[in-house]
């Protein structure tokens, strides 16, 4: 009878225990969730960066327009608003003119967003324009 008991204890294991399999599955699940979260954050940040870049292009275009108009009419218009189509999107911009210490120099701030009510903004760009002597 002792020989039969010893024979069962000497047999080698042929696989993983349930606990080992569950720990491995947990590790893979945590790693997979981390990869998915990182990928999602990267995709969101690329979209936000694209939106900021496009809004900056719109703001720079409006600054150039305001700069050119200030050569013809002085002082530049304050609280001007408008919308423009660019890259299949409607962008809403507003212009604010601020006085400086020099009467012949004005600060023009263009704020761009995608809300028609001008609540919140994506970017804001500032330039200074001088009164032309001509």
PDB file of C-alpha atoms in Angstrom:
ATOM      1  CA  UNK A   1       0.000   0.000   0.000  1.00  0.00           C
ATOM      2  CA  UNK A   2       2.852   2.398   0.673  1.00  0.00           C
ATOM      3  CA  UNK A   3       4.132   1.970  -2.843  1.00  0.00           C
ATOM      4  CA  UNK A   4       0.875   3.266  -4.351  1.00  0.00           C
ATOM      5  CA  UNK A   5       0.869   6.449  -2.227  1.00  0.00           C
ATOM      6  CA  UNK A   6       4.502   7.242  -3.055  1.00  0.00           C
ATOM      7  CA  UNK A   7       3.787   6.791  -6.762  1.00  0.00           C
ATOM      8  CA  UNK A   8       1.123   9.497  -6.756  1.00  0.00           C
ATOM      9  CA  UNK A   9       3.375  12.028  -4.999  1.00  0.00           C
ATOM     10  CA  UNK A  10       6.254  11.476  -7.416  1.00  0.00           C
ATOM     11  CA  UNK A  11       4.195  12.309 -10.471  1.00  0.00           C
ATOM     12  CA  UNK A  12       5.269  15.675 -12.057  1.00  0.00           C
ATOM     13  CA  UNK A  13       2.866  18.539 -12.696  1.00  0.00           C
ATOM     14  CA  UNK A  14       2.031  19.166 -16.323  1.00  0.00           C
ATOM     15  CA  UNK A  15       0.609  22.759 -16.282  1.00  0.00           C
ATOM     16  CA  UNK A  16      -0.131  25.973 -14.419  1.00  0.00           C
ATOM     17  CA  UNK A  17      -2.292  26.251 -11.356  1.00  0.00           C
ATOM     18  CA  UNK A  18      -5.507  28.236 -11.466  1.00  0.00           C
ATOM     19  CA  UNK A  19      -3.944  30.946  -9.294  1.00  0.00           C
ATOM     20  CA  UNK A  20      -0.995  31.370 -11.696  1.00  0.00           C
ATOM     21  CA  UNK A  21      -3.338  31.664 -14.669  1.00  0.00           C
ATOM     22  CA  UNK A  22      -5.512  34.240 -12.888  1.00  0.00           C
ATOM     23  CA  UNK A  23      -2.476  36.343 -11.887  1.00  0.00           C
ATOM     24  CA  UNK A  24      -1.211  36.280 -15.478  1.00  0.00           C
ATOM     25  CA  UNK A  25      -4.644  37.313 -16.794  1.00  0.00           C
ATOM     26  CA  UNK A  26      -4.777  40.162 -14.272  1.00  0.00           C
ATOM     27  CA  UNK A  27      -1.347  41.423 -15.370  1.00  0.00           C
ATOM     28  CA  UNK A  28      -2.359  41.331 -19.047  1.00  0.00           C
ATOM     29  CA  UNK A  29      -5.653  43.085 -18.271  1.00  0.00           C
ATOM     30  CA  UNK A  30      -3.908  45.908 -16.400  1.00  0.00           C
ATOM     31  CA  UNK A  31      -1.299  46.274 -19.158  1.00  0.00           C
ATOM     32  CA  UNK A  32      -4.002  46.280 -21.842  1.00  0.00           C
ATOM     33  CA  UNK A  33      -6.037  48.916 -20.015  1.00  0.00           C
ATOM     34  CA  UNK A  34      -2.947  51.112 -19.646  1.00  0.00           C
ATOM     35  CA  UNK A  35      -2.166  50.811 -23.360  1.00  0.00           C
ATOM     36  CA  UNK A  36      -5.750  51.676 -24.332  1.00  0.00           C
ATOM     37  CA  UNK A  37      -5.796  54.682 -21.970  1.00  0.00           C
ATOM     38  CA  UNK A  38      -2.471  55.989 -23.298  1.00  0.00           C
ATOM     39  CA  UNK A  39      -3.570  55.570 -26.906  1.00  0.00           C
ATOM     40  CA  UNK A  40      -6.859  57.346 -26.221  1.00  0.00           C
ATOM     41  CA  UNK A  41      -5.109  60.271 -24.528  1.00  0.00           C
ATOM     42  CA  UNK A  42      -2.688  60.542 -27.442  1.00  0.00           C
ATOM     43  CA  UNK A  43      -5.521  60.627 -29.970  1.00  0.00           C
ATOM     44  CA  UNK A  44      -7.339  63.299 -27.935  1.00  0.00           C
ATOM     45  CA  UNK A  45      -4.214  65.447 -27.641  1.00  0.00           C
ATOM     46  CA  UNK A  46      -3.578  65.232 -31.395  1.00  0.00           C
ATOM     47  CA  UNK A  47      -7.131  66.446 -32.042  1.00  0.00           C
ATOM     48  CA  UNK A  48      -6.751  69.313 -29.575  1.00  0.00           C
ATOM     49  CA  UNK A  49      -3.395  70.304 -31.077  1.00  0.00           C
ATOM     50  CA  UNK A  50      -4.962  70.313 -34.542  1.00  0.00           C
ATOM     51  CA  UNK A  51      -7.800  72.525 -33.308  1.00  0.00           C
ATOM     52  CA  UNK A  52      -5.375  75.000 -31.699  1.00  0.00           C
ATOM     53  CA  UNK A  53      -3.259  75.121 -34.861  1.00  0.00           C
ATOM     54  CA  UNK A  54      -6.254  75.842 -37.098  1.00  0.00           C
ATOM     55  CA  UNK A  55      -7.594  78.480 -34.689  1.00  0.00           C
ATOM     56  CA  UNK A  56      -4.175  80.152 -34.658  1.00  0.00           C
ATOM     57  CA  UNK A  57      -4.210  80.286 -38.462  1.00  0.00           C
ATOM     58  CA  UNK A  58      -7.598  81.997 -38.339  1.00  0.00           C
ATOM     59  CA  UNK A  59      -6.341  84.449 -35.701  1.00  0.00           C
ATOM     60  CA  UNK A  60      -3.214  85.264 -37.704  1.00  0.00           C
ATOM     61  CA  UNK A  61      -5.311  85.872 -40.828  1.00  0.00           C
ATOM     62  CA  UNK A  62      -7.563  88.248 -38.897  1.00  0.00           C
ATOM     63  CA  UNK A  63      -4.542  90.026 -37.396  1.00  0.00           C
ATOM     64  CA  UNK A  64      -3.133  90.593 -40.869  1.00  0.00           C
ATOM     65  CA  UNK A  65      -6.513  91.886 -42.036  1.00  0.00           C
ATOM     66  CA  UNK A  66      -6.751  94.246 -39.042  1.00  0.00           C
ATOM     67  CA  UNK A  67      -3.195  95.426 -39.590  1.00  0.00           C
ATOM     68  CA  UNK A  68      -3.882  96.220 -43.247  1.00  0.00           C
ATOM     69  CA  UNK A  69      -7.161  97.980 -42.414  1.00  0.00           C
ATOM     70  CA  UNK A  70      -5.460 100.085 -39.731  1.00  0.00           C
ATOM     71  CA  UNK A  71      -3.300 101.630 -42.456  1.00  0.00           C
ATOM     72  CA  UNK A  72      -6.468 103.027 -44.072  1.00  0.00           C
ATOM     73  CA  UNK A  73      -8.640 103.823 -41.047  1.00  0.00           C
ATOM     74  CA  UNK A  74      -7.298 104.899 -37.673  1.00  0.00           C
ATOM     75  CA  UNK A  75      -7.929 103.848 -34.973  1.00  0.00           C
ATOM     76  CA  UNK A  76      -8.764 100.176 -35.609  1.00  0.00           C
ATOM     77  CA  UNK A  77     -12.329  99.109 -34.831  1.00  0.00           C
ATOM     78  CA  UNK A  78     -12.886  97.795 -31.328  1.00  0.00           C
ATOM     79  CA  UNK A  79     -15.224  94.925 -30.393  1.00  0.00           C
ATOM     80  CA  UNK A  80     -15.461  93.706 -33.973  1.00  0.00           C
ATOM     81  CA  UNK A  81     -16.761  90.156 -34.423  1.00  0.00           C
ATOM     82  CA  UNK A  82     -17.119  87.773 -37.287  1.00  0.00           C
ATOM     83  CA  UNK A  83     -16.978  84.233 -38.533  1.00  0.00           C
ATOM     84  CA  UNK A  84     -14.923  82.557 -41.195  1.00  0.00           C
ATOM     85  CA  UNK A  85     -14.996  79.158 -42.880  1.00  0.00           C
ATOM     86  CA  UNK A  86     -11.700  77.318 -42.853  1.00  0.00           C
ATOM     87  CA  UNK A  87     -11.001  73.611 -43.229  1.00  0.00           C
ATOM     88  CA  UNK A  88     -14.706  72.703 -43.308  1.00  0.00           C
ATOM     89  CA  UNK A  89     -15.314  74.385 -39.955  1.00  0.00           C
ATOM     90  CA  UNK A  90     -16.837  77.659 -38.882  1.00  0.00           C
ATOM     91  CA  UNK A  91     -14.534  79.706 -36.675  1.00  0.00           C
ATOM     92  CA  UNK A  92     -15.775  82.677 -34.656  1.00  0.00           C
ATOM     93  CA  UNK A  93     -13.367  85.506 -33.972  1.00  0.00           C
ATOM     94  CA  UNK A  94     -13.543  88.746 -32.067  1.00  0.00           C
ATOM     95  CA  UNK A  95     -11.208  91.701 -32.099  1.00  0.00           C
ATOM     96  CA  UNK A  96     -10.376  93.870 -29.115  1.00  0.00           C
ATOM     97  CA  UNK A  97      -8.328  97.059 -29.449  1.00  0.00           C
ATOM     98  CA  UNK A  98      -6.466  98.325 -26.401  1.00  0.00           C
ATOM     99  CA  UNK A  99      -4.754 101.648 -25.940  1.00  0.00           C
ATOM    100  CA  UNK A 100      -1.061 101.826 -25.118  1.00  0.00           C
ATOM    101  CA  UNK A 101       1.086 104.548 -23.558  1.00  0.00           C
ATOM    102  CA  UNK A 102       1.698 105.904 -27.062  1.00  0.00           C
ATOM    103  CA  UNK A 103      -1.392 107.421 -28.713  1.00  0.00           C
ATOM    104  CA  UNK A 104      -0.164 106.309 -32.138  1.00  0.00           C
ATOM    105  CA  UNK A 105       0.196 102.665 -31.093  1.00  0.00           C
ATOM    106  CA  UNK A 106      -2.672 100.245 -30.432  1.00  0.00           C
ATOM    107  CA  UNK A 107      -2.738  96.619 -29.318  1.00  0.00           C
ATOM    108  CA  UNK A 108      -5.052  94.367 -31.312  1.00  0.00           C
ATOM    109  CA  UNK A 109      -6.104  91.105 -29.679  1.00  0.00           C
ATOM    110  CA  UNK A 110      -7.858  88.486 -31.795  1.00  0.00           C
ATOM    111  CA  UNK A 111      -9.616  85.679 -29.947  1.00  0.00           C
ATOM    112  CA  UNK A 112     -10.824  82.631 -31.886  1.00  0.00           C
ATOM    113  CA  UNK A 113     -13.224  79.898 -30.843  1.00  0.00           C
ATOM    114  CA  UNK A 114     -15.857  77.596 -32.271  1.00  0.00           C
ATOM    115  CA  UNK A 115     -18.822  78.888 -30.243  1.00  0.00           C
ATOM    116  CA  UNK A 116     -21.173  81.330 -32.029  1.00  0.00           C
ATOM    117  CA  UNK A 117     -21.918  82.980 -28.665  1.00  0.00           C
ATOM    118  CA  UNK A 118     -18.188  83.727 -28.187  1.00  0.00           C
ATOM    119  CA  UNK A 119     -18.115  81.851 -24.893  1.00  0.00           C
ATOM    120  CA  UNK A 120     -14.684  80.416 -24.315  1.00  0.00           C
ATOM    121  CA  UNK A 121     -11.879  80.520 -26.806  1.00  0.00           C
ATOM    122  CA  UNK A 122      -9.345  78.186 -28.328  1.00  0.00           C
ATOM    123  CA  UNK A 123      -6.562  80.701 -28.872  1.00  0.00           C
ATOM    124  CA  UNK A 124      -5.770  84.376 -28.611  1.00  0.00           C
ATOM    125  CA  UNK A 125      -3.132  86.311 -30.569  1.00  0.00           C
ATOM    126  CA  UNK A 126      -1.932  89.881 -30.065  1.00  0.00           C
ATOM    127  CA  UNK A 127      -0.184  92.365 -32.334  1.00  0.00           C
ATOM    128  CA  UNK A 128       0.633  96.051 -32.178  1.00  0.00           C
ATOM    129  CA  UNK A 129      -0.127  98.483 -34.977  1.00  0.00           C
ATOM    130  CA  UNK A 130       1.128 102.020 -35.407  1.00  0.00           C
ATOM    131  CA  UNK A 131      -0.653 104.936 -36.968  1.00  0.00           C
ATOM    132  CA  UNK A 132       0.694 105.479 -40.458  1.00  0.00           C
ATOM    133  CA  UNK A 133       2.170 108.861 -41.262  1.00  0.00           C
ATOM    134  CA  UNK A 134       0.648 108.973 -44.728  1.00  0.00           C
TER     135      UNK A 134
END
